[in-house]
mmCIF file of C-alpha atoms in Angstrom:
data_model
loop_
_atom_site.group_PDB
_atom_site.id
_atom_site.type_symbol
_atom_site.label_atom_id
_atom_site.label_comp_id
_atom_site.label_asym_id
_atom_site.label_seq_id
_atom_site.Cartn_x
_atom_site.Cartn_y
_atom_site.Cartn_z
ATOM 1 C CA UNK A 1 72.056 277.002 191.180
ATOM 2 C CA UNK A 2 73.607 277.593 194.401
ATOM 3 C CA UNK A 3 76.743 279.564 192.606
ATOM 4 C CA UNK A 4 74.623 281.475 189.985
ATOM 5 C CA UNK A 5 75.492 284.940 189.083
ATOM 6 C CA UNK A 6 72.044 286.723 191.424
ATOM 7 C CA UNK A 7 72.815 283.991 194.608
ATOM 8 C CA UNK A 8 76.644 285.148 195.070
ATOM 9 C CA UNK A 9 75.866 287.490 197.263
ATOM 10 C CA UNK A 10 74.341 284.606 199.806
ATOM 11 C CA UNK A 11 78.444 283.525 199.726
ATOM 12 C CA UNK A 12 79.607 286.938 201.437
ATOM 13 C CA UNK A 13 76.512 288.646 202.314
ATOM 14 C CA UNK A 14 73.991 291.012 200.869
ATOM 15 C CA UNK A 15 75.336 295.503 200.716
ATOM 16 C CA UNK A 16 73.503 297.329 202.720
ATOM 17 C CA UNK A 17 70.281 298.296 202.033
ATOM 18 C CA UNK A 18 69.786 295.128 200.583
ATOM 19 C CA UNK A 19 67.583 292.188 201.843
ATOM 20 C CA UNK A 20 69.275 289.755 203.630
ATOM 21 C CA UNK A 21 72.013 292.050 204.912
ATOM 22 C CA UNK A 22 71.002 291.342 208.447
ATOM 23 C CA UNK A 23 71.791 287.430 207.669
ATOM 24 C CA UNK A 24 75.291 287.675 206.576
ATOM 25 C CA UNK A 25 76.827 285.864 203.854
ATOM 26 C CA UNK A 26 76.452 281.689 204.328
ATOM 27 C CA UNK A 27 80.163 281.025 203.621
ATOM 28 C CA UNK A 28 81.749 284.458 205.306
ATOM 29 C CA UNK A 29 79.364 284.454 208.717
ATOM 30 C CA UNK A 30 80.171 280.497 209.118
ATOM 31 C CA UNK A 31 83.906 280.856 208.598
ATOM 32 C CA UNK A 32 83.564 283.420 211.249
ATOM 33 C CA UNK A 33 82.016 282.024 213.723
ATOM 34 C CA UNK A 34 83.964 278.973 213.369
ATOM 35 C CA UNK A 35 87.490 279.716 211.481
ATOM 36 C CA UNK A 36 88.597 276.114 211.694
ATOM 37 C CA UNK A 37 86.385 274.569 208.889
ATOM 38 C CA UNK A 38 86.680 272.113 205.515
ATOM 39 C CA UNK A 39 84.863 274.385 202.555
ATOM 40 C CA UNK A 40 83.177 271.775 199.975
ATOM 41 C CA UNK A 41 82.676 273.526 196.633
ATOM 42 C CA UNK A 42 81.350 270.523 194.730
ATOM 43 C CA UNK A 43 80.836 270.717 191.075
ATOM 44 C CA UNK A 44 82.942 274.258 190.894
ATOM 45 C CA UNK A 45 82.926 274.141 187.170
ATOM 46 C CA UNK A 46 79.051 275.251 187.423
ATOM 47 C CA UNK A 47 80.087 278.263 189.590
ATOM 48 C CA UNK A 48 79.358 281.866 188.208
ATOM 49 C CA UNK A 49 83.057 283.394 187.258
ATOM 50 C CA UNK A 50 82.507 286.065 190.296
ATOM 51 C CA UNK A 51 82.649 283.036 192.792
ATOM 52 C CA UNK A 52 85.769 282.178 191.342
ATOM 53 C CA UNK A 53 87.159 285.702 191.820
ATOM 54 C CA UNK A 54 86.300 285.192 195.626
ATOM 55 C CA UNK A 55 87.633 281.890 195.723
ATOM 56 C CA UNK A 56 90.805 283.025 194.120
ATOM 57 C CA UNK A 57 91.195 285.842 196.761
ATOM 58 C CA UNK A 58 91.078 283.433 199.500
ATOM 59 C CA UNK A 59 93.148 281.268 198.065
ATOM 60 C CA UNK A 60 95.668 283.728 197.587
ATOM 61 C CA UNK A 61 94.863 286.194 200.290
ATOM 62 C CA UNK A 62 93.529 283.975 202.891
ATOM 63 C CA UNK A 63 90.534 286.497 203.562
ATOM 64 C CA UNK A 64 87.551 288.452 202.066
ATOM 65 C CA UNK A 65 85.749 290.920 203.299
ATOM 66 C CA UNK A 66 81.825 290.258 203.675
ATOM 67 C CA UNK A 67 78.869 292.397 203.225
ATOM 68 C CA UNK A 68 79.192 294.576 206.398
ATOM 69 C CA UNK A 69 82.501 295.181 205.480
ATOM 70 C CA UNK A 70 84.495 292.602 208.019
ATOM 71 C CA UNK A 71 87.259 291.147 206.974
ATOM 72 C CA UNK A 72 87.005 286.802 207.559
ATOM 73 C CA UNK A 73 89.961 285.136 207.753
ATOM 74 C CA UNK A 74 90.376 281.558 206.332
ATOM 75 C CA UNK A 75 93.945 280.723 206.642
ATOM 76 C CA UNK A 76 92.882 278.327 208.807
ATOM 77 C CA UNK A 77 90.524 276.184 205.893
ATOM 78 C CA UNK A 78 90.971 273.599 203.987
ATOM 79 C CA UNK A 79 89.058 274.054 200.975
ATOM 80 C CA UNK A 80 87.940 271.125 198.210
ATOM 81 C CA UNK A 81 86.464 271.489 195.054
ATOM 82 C CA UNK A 82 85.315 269.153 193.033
ATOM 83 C CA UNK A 83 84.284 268.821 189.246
ATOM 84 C CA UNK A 84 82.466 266.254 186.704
ATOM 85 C CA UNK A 85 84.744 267.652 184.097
ATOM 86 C CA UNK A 86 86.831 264.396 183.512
ATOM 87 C CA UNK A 87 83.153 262.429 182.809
ATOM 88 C CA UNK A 88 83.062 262.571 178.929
ATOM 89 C CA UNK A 89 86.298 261.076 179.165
ATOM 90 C CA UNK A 90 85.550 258.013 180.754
ATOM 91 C CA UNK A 91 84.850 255.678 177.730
ATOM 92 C CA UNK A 92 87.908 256.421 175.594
ATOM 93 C CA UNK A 93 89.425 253.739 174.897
ATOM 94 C CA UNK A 94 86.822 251.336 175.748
ATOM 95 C CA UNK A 95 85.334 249.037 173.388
ATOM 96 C CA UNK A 96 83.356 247.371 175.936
ATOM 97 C CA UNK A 97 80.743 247.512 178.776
ATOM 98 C CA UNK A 98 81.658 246.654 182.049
ATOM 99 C CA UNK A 99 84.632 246.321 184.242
ATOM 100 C CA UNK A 100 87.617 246.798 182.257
ATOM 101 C CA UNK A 101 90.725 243.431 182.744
ATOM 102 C CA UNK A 102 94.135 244.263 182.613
ATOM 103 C CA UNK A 103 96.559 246.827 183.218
ATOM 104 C CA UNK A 104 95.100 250.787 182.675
ATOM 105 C CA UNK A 105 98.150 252.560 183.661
ATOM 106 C CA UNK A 106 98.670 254.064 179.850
ATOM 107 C CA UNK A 107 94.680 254.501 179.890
ATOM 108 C CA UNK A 108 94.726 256.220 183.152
ATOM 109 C CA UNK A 109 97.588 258.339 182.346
ATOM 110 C CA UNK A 110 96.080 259.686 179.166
ATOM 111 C CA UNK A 111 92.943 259.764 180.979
ATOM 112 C CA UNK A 112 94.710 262.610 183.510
ATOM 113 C CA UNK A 113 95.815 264.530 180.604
ATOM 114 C CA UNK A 114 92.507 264.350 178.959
ATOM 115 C CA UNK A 115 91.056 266.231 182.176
ATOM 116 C CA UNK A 116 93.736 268.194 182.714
ATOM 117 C CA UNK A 117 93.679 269.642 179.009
ATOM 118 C CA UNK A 118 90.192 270.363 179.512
ATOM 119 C CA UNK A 119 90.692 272.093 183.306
ATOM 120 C CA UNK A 120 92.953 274.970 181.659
ATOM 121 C CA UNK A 121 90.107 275.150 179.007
ATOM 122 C CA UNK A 122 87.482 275.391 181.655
ATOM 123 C CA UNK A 123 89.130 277.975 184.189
ATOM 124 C CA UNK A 124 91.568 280.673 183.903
ATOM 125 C CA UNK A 125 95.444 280.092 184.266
ATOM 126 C CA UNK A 126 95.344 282.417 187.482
ATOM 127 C CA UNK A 127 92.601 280.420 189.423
ATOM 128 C CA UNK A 128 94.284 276.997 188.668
ATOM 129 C CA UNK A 129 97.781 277.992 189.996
ATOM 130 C CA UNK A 130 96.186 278.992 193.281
ATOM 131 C CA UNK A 131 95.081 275.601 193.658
ATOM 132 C CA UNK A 132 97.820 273.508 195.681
ATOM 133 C CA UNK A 133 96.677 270.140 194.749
ATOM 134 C CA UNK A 134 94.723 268.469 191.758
ATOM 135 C CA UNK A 135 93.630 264.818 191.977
ATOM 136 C CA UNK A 136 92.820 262.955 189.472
ATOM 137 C CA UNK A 137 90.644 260.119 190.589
ATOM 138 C CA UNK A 138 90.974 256.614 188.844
ATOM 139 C CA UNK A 139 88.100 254.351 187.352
ATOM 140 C CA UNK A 140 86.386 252.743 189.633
ATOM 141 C CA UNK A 141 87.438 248.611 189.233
ATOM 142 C CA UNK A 142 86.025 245.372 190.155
ATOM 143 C CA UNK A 143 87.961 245.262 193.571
ATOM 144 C CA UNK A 144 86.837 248.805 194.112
ATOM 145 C CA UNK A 145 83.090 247.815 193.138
ATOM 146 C CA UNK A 146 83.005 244.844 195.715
ATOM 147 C CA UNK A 147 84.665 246.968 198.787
ATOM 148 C CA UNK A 148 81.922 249.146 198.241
ATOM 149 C CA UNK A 149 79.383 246.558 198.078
ATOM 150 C CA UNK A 150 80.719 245.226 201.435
ATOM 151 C CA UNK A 151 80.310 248.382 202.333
ATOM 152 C CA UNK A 152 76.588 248.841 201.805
ATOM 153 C CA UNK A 153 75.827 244.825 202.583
ATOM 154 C CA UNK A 154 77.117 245.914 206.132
ATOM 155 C CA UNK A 155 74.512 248.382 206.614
ATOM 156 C CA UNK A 156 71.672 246.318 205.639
ATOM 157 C CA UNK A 157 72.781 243.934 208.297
ATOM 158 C CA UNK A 158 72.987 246.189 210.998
ATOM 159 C CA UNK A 159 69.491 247.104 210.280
ATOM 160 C CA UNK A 160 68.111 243.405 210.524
ATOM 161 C CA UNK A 161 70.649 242.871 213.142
ATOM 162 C CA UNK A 162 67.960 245.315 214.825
ATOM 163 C CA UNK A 163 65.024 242.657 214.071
ATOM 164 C CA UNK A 164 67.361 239.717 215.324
ATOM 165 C CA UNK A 165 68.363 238.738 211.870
ATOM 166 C CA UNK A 166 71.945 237.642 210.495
ATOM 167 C CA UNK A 167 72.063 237.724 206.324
ATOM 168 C CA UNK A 168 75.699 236.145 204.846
ATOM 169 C CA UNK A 169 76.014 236.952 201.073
ATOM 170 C CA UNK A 170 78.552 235.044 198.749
ATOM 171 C CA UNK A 171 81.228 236.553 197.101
ATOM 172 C CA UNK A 172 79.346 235.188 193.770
ATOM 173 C CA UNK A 173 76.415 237.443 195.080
ATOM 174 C CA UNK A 174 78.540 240.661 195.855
ATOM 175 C CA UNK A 175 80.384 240.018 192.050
ATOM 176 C CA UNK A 176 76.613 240.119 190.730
ATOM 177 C CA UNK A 177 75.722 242.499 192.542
ATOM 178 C CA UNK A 178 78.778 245.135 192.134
ATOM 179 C CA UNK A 179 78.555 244.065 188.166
ATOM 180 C CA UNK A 180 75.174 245.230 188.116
ATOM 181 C CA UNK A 181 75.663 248.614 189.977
ATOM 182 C CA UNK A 182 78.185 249.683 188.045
ATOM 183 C CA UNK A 183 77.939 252.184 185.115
ATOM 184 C CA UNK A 184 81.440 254.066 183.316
ATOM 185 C CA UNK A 185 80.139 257.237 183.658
ATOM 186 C CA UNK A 186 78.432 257.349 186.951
ATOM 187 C CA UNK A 187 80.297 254.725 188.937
ATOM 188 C CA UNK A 188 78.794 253.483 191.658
ATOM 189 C CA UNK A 189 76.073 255.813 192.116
ATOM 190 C CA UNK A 190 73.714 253.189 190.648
ATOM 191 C CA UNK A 191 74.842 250.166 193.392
ATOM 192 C CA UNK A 192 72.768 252.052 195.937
ATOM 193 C CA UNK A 193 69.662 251.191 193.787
ATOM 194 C CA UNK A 194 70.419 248.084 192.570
ATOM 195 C CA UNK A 195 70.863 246.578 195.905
ATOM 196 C CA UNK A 196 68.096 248.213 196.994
ATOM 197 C CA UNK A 197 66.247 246.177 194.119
ATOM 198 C CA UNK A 198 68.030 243.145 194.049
ATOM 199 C CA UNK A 199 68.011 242.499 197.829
ATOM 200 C CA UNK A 200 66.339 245.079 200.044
ATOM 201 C CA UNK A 201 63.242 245.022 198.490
ATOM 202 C CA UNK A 202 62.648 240.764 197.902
ATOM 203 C CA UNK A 203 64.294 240.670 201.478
ATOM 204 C CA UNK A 204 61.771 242.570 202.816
ATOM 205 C CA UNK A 205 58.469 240.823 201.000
ATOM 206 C CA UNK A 206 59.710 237.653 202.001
ATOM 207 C CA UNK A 207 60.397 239.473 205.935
ATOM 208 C CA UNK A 208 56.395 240.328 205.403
ATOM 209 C CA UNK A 209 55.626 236.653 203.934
ATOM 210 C CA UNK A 210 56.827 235.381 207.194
ATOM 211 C CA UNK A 211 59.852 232.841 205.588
ATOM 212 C CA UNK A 212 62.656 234.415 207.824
ATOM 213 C CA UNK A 213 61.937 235.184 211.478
ATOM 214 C CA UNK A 214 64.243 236.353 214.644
ATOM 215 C CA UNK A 215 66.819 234.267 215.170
ATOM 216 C CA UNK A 216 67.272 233.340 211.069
ATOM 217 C CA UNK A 217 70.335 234.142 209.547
ATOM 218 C CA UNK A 218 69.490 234.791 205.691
ATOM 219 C CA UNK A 219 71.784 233.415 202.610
ATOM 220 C CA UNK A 220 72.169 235.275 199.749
ATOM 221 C CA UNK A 221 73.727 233.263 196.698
ATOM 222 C CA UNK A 222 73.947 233.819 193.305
ATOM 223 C CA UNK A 223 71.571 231.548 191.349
ATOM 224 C CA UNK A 224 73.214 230.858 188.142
ATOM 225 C CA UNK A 225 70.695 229.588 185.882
ATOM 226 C CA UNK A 226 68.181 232.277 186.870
ATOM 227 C CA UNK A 227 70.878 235.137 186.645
ATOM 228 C CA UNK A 228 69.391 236.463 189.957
ATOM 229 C CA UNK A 229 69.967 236.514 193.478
ATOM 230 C CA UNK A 230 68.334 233.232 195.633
ATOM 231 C CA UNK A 231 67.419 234.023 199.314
ATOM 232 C CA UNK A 232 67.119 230.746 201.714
ATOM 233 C CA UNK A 233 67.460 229.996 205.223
ATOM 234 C CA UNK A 234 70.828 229.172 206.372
ATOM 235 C CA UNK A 235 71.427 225.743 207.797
ATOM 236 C CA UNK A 236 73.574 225.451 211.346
ATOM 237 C CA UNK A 237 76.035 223.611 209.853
ATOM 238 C CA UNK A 238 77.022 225.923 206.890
ATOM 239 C CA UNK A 239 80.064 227.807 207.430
ATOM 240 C CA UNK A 240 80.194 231.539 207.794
ATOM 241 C CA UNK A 241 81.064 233.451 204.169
#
């Protein structure tokens, strides 16, 4: 919405005459003030073509002029786009849910050309060879699912670290747990909710229940039969995880 056709102007400033002139443009007036900046554009492919045209003038130019007729420099910018284009791609090739086992490099590489196939359908040749660098990022994998689990375990403990509370989680947990978040298309957009359902929210009726106080440091295991997540009291002489 932010890149629509009647909201470029808010990029580089309403003409005058015009409400909003006063203001200045949101990306011209904070490049100005501050020329040393990294520019997100996420999800560029949504942008109106006339906020390509801009971008494409700074990219080659390294200025634009805003709405009270200044010119901005940007040569000292870094600017990143990003784009969902590659998503439909995601489950060629795949006959199965899940974490894929084995090697992907043929996948992955036909997986590149896939998106980039579809980025010279998307956006003119002009605008693409201003761009230095494209990335293409990889599939998320199992490895990558439980470094980000780690990742969001550690910030749950700081918070109970607050209340005096230690929680250890087994690598059978995080595997459950980074199985669970996981989706192909979205990656691991949906962890963030799962462990929020799977462990914040038990961990925090049984916090209210009274069954872990200060002091407690709470296990997290992976109860097999149940195919969910057990929560008990950690005994002295169990060794750290």
């Amino acid at each position: 919405a932010e890149f629509a056709l009647h909201t470029v102007s808010r990029l580089i400033g309403a003409p005058p005459g015009y409400v909003g002139y006063d203001e200045g443009g949101q990306l011209t007036e904070a490049v100005r003030r501050r020329p040393y900046q990294v520019i997100l554009f996420d999800e560029i492919e949504k942008a109106h073509a006339d906020v390509w045209n801009s971008l494409m003038q700074i990219l080659e130019e390294g200025h634009l002029t805003d709405g009270h007729g200044r010119t901005v420099d940007f040569r000292n910018t870094v600017i990143v786009m990003t784009s969902n284009i590659g998503t439909r791609f995601v489950h060629r090739g795949s006959g199965s849910l899940g974490f894929q086992v084995g090697a992907q490099s043929d996948e992955d590489k036909q997986f590149a050309d896939d998106i980039s196939q579809n980025l010279k359908r998307t956006f003119r040749p002009e605008f693409l060879n201003r761009i230095d660098e494209i990335i293409v990022f990889r599939r998320l994998n199992r490895q990558d699912m439980m470094q980000i689990t780690d990742i969001q375990m550690r910030d749950i403990e700081e918070r109970l670290g607050d209340q005096g509370l230690h929680i250890q989680v087994t690598e059978a947990a995080k595997g459950w747990l980074a199985g669970k978040g996981y989706d192909p298309t979205f990656g691991a957009r949906p962890l963030r909710r799962t462990i929020q359902r799977f462990v914040e929210s038990p961990l925090s009726q049984r916090l209210l229940e009274g069954e872990f106080v200060s002091g407690d440091t709470v296990l997290v295991d992976l109860d097999g039969e149940e195919d969910a997540l057990a929560f008990h009291k950690a005994q002295e002489h169990e060794p750290a995880l």
